[in-house]
PDB file of N, CA and C in Angstrom:
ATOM      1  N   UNK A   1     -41.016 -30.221 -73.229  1.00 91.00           N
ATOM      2  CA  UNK A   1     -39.832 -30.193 -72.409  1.00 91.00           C
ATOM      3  C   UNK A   1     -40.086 -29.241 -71.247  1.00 91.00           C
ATOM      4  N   UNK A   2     -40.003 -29.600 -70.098  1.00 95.00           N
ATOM      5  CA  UNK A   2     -39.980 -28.535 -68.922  1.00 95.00           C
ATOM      6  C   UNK A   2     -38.815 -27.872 -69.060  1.00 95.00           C
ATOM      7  N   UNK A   3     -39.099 -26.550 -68.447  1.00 96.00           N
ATOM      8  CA  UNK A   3     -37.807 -25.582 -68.508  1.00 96.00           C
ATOM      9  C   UNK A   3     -38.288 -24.849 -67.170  1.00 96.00           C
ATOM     10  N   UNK A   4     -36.851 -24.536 -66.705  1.00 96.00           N
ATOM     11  CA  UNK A   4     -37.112 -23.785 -65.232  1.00 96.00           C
ATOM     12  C   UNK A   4     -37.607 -22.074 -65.483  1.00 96.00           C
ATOM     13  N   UNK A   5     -38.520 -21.802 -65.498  1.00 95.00           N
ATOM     14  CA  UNK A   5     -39.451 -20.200 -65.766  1.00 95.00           C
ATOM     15  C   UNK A   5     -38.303 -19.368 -64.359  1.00 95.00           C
ATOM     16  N   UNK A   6     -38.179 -20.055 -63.549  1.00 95.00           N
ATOM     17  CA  UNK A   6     -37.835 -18.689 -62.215  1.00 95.00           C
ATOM     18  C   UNK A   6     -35.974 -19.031 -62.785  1.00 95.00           C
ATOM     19  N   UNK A   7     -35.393 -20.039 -62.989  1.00 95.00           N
ATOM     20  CA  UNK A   7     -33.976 -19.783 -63.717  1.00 95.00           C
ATOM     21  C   UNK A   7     -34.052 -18.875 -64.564  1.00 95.00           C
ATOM     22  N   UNK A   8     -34.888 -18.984 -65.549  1.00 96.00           N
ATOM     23  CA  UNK A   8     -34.678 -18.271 -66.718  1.00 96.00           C
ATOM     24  C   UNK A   8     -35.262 -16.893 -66.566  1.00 96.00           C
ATOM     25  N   UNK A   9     -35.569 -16.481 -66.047  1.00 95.00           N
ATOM     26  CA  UNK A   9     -36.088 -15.236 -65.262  1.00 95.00           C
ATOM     27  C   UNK A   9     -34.762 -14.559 -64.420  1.00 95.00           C
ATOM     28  N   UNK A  10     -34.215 -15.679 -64.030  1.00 96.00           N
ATOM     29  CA  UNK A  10     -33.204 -14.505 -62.989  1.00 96.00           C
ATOM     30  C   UNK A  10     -31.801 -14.398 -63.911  1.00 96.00           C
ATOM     31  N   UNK A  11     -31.787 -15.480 -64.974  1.00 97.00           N
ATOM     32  CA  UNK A  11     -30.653 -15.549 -65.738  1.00 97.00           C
ATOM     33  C   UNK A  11     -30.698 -13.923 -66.971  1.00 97.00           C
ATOM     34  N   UNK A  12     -32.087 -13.963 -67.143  1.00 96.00           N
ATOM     35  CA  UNK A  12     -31.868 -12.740 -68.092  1.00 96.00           C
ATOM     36  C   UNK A  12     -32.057 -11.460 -67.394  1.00 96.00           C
ATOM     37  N   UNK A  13     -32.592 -11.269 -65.868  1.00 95.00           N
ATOM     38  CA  UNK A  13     -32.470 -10.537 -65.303  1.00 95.00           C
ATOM     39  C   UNK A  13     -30.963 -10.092 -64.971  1.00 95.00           C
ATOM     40  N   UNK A  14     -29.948 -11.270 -64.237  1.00 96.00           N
ATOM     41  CA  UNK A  14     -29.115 -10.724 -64.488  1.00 96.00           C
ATOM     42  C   UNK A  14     -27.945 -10.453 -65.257  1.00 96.00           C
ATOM     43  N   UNK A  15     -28.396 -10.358 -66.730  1.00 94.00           N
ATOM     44  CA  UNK A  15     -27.741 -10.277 -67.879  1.00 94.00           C
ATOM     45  C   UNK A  15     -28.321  -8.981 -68.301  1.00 94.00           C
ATOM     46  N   UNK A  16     -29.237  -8.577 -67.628  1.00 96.00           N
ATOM     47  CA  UNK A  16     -29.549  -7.091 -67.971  1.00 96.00           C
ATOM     48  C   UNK A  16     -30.574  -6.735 -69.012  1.00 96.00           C
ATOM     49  N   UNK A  17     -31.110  -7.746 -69.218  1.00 96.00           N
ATOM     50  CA  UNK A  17     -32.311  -8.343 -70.372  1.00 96.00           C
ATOM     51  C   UNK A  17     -33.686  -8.417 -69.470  1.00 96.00           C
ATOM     52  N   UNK A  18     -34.622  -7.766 -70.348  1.00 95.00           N
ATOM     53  CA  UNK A  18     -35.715  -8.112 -69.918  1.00 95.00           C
ATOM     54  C   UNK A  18     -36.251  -9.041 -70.898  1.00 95.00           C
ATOM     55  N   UNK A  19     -37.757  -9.524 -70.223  1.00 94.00           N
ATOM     56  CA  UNK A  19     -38.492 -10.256 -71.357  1.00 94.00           C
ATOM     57  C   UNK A  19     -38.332 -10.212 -72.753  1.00 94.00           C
ATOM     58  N   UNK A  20     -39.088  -8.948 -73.247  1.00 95.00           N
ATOM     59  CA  UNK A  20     -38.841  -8.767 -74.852  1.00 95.00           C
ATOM     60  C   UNK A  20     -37.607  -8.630 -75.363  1.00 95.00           C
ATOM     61  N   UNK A  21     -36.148  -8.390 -74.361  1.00 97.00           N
ATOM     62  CA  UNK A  21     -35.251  -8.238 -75.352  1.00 97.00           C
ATOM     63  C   UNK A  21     -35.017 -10.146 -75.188  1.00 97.00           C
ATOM     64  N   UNK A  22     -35.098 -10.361 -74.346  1.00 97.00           N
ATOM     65  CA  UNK A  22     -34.693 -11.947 -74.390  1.00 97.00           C
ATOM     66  C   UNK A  22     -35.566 -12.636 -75.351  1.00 97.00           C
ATOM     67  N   UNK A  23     -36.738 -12.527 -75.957  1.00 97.00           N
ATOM     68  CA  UNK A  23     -37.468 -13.121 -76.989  1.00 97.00           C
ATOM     69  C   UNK A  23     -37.247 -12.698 -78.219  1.00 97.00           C
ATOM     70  N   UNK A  24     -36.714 -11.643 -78.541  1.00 97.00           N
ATOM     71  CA  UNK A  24     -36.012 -11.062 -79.210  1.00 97.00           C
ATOM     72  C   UNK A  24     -34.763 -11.573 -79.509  1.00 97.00           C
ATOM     73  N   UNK A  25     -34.168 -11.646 -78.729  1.00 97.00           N
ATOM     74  CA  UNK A  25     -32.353 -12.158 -79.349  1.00 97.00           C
ATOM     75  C   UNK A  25     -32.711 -13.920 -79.298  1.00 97.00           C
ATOM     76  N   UNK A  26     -33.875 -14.533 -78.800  1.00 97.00           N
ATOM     77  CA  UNK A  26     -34.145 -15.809 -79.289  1.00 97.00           C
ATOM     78  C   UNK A  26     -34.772 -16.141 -79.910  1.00 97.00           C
ATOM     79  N   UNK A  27     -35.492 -14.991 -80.391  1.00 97.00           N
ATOM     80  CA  UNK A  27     -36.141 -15.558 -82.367  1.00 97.00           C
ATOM     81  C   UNK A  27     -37.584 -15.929 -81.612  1.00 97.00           C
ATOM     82  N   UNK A  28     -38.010 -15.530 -80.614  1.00 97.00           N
ATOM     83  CA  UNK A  28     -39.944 -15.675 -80.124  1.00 97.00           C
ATOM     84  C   UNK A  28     -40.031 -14.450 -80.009  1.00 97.00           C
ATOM     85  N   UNK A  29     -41.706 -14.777 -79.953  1.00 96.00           N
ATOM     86  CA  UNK A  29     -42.089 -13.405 -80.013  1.00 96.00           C
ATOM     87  C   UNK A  29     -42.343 -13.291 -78.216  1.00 96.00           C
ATOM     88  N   UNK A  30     -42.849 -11.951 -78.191  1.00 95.00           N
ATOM     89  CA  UNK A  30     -43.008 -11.748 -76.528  1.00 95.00           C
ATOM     90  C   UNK A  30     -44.472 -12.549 -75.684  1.00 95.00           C
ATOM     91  N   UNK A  31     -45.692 -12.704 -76.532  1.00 95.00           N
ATOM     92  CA  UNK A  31     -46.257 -13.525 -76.453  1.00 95.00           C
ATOM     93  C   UNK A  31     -46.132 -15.152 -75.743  1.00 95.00           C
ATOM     94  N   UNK A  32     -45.346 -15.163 -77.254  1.00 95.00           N
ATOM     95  CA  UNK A  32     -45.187 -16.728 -77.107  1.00 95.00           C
ATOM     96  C   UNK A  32     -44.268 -16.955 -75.727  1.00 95.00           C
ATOM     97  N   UNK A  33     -43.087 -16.493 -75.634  1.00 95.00           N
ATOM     98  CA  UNK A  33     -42.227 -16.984 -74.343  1.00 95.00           C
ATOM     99  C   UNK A  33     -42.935 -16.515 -72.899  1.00 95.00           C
ATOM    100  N   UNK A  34     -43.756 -15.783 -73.086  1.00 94.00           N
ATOM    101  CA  UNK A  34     -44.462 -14.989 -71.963  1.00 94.00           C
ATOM    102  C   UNK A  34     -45.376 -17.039 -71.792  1.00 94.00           C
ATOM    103  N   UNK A  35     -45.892 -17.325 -72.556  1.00 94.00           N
ATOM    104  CA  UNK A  35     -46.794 -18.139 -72.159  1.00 94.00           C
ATOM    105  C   UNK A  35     -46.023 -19.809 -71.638  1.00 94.00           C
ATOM    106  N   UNK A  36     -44.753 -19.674 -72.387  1.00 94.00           N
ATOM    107  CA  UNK A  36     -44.182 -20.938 -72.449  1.00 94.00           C
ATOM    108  C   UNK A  36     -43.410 -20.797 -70.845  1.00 94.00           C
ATOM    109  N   UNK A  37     -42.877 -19.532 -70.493  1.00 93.00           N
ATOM    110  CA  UNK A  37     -42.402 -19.343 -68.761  1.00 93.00           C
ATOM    111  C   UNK A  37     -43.662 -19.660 -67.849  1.00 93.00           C
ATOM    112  N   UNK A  38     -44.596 -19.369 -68.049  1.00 93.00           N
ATOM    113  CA  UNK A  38     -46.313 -19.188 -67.256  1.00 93.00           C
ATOM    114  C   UNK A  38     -46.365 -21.169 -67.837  1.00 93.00           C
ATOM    115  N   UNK A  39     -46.299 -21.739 -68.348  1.00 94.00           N
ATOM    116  CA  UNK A  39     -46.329 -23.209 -68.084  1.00 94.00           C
ATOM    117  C   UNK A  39     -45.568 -23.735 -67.509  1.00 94.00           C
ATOM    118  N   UNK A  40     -44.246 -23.469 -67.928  1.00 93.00           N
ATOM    119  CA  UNK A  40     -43.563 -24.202 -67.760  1.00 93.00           C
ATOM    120  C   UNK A  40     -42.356 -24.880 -68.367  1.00 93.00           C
ATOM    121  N   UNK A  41     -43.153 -24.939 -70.144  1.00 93.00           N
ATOM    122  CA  UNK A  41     -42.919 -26.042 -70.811  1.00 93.00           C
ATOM    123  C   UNK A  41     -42.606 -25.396 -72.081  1.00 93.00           C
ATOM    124  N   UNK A  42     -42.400 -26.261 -72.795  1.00 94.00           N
ATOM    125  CA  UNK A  42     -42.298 -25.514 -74.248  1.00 94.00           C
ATOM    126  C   UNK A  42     -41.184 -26.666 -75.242  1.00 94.00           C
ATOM    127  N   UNK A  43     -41.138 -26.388 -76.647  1.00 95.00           N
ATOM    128  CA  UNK A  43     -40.811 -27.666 -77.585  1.00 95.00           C
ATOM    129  C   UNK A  43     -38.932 -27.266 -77.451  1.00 95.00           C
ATOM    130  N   UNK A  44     -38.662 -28.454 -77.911  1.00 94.00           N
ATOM    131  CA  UNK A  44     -37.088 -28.608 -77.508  1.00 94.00           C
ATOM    132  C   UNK A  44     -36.477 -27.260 -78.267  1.00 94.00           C
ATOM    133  N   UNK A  45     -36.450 -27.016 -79.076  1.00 96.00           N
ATOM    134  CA  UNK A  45     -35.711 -26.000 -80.185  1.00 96.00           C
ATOM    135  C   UNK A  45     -36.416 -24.503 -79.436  1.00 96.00           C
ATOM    136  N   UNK A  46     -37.351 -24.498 -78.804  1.00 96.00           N
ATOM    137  CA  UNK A  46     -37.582 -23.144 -78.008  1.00 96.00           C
ATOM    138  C   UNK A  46     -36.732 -22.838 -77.009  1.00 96.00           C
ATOM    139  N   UNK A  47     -36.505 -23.816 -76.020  1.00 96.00           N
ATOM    140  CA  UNK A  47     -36.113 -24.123 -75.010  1.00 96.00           C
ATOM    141  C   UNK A  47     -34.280 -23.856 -75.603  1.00 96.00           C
ATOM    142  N   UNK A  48     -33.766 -24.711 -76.617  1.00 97.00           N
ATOM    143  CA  UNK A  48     -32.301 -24.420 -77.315  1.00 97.00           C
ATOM    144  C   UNK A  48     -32.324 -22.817 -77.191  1.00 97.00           C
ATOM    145  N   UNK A  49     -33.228 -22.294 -78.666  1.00 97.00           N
ATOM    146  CA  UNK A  49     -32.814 -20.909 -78.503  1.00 97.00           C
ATOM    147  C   UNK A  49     -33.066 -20.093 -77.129  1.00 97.00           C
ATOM    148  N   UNK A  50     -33.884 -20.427 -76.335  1.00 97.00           N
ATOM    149  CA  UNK A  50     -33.717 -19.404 -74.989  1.00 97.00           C
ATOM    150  C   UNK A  50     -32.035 -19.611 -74.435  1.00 97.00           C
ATOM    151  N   UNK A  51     -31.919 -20.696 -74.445  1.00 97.00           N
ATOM    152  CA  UNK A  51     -30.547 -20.789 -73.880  1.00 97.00           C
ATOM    153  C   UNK A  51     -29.300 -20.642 -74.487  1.00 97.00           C
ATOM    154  N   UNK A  52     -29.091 -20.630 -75.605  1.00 97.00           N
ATOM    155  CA  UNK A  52     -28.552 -19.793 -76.487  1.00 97.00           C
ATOM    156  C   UNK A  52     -28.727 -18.197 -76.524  1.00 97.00           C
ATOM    157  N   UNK A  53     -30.164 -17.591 -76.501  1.00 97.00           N
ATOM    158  CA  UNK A  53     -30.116 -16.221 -75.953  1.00 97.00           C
ATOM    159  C   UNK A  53     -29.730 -16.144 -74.849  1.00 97.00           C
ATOM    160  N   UNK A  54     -29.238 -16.918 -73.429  1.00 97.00           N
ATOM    161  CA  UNK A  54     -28.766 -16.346 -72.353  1.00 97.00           C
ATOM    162  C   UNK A  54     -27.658 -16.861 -72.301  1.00 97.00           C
ATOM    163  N   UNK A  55     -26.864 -17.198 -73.193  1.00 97.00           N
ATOM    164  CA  UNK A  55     -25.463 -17.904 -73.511  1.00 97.00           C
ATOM    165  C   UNK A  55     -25.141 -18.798 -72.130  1.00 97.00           C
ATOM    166  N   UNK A  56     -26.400 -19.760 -72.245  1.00 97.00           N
ATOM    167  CA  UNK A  56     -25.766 -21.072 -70.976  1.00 97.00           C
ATOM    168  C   UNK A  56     -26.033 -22.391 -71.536  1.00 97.00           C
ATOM    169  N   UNK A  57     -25.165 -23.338 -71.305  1.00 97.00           N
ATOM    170  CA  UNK A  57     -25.586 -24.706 -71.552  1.00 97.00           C
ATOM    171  C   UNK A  57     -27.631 -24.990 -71.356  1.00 97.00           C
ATOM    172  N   UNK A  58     -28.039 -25.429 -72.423  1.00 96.00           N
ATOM    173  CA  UNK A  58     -29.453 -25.625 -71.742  1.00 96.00           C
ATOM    174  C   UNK A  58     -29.579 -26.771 -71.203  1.00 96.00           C
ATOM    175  N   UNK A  59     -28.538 -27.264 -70.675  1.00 95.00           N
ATOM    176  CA  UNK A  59     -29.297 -28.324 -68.884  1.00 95.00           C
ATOM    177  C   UNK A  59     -29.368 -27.235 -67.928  1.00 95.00           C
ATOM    178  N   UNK A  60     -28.765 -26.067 -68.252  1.00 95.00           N
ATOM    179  CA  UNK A  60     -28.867 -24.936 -67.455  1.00 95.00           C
ATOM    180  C   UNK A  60     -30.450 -24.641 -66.953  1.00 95.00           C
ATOM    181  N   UNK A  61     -31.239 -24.924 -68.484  1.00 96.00           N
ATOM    182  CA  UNK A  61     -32.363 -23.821 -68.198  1.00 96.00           C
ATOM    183  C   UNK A  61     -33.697 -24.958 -67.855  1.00 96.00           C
ATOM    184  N   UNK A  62     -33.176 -26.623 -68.236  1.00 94.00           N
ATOM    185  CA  UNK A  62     -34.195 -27.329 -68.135  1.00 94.00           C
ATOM    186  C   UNK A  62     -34.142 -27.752 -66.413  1.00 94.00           C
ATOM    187  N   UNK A  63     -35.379 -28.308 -66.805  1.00 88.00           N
ATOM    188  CA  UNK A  63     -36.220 -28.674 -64.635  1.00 88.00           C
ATOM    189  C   UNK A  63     -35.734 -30.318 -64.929  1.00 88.00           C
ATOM    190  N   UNK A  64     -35.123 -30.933 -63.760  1.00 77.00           N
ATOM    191  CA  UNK A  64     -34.963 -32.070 -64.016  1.00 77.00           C
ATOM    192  C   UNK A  64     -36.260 -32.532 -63.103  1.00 77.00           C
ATOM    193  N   UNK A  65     -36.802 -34.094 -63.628  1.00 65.00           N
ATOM    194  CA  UNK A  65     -38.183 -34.451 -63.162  1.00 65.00           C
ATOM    195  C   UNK A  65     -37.732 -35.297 -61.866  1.00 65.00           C
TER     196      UNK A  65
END
């Protein structure tokens, strides 16, 4: 699933969250979401909980093609 890396970057920026706390309150580790923003991409239920950690609808956080 594509997901927008620079949305989701400014969404937890301005929620006052950095990286690790945002992988953190979404159940990844800092690793893993570090690599899945740097693609792009990442599996549907990753993509759920990120957007659930930034409490937005996730059409919010996905790239439409």
């Amino acid at each position: 699933m594509k997901i927008d890396s620079l949305k989701i970057r400014m969404l937890h920026s301005d929620k006052g969250m950095n990286q690790a706390e945002l992988a953190e309150k979404a159940g990844l580790s800092r690793p893993a979401l570090n690599v899945m923003l740097g693609k792009g991409s990442c599996y549907a239920m990753s993509a759920y909980k990120i957007a659930k950690a930034l409490d937005v609808p996730l059409e919010q956080i996905i790239k439409s093609e």
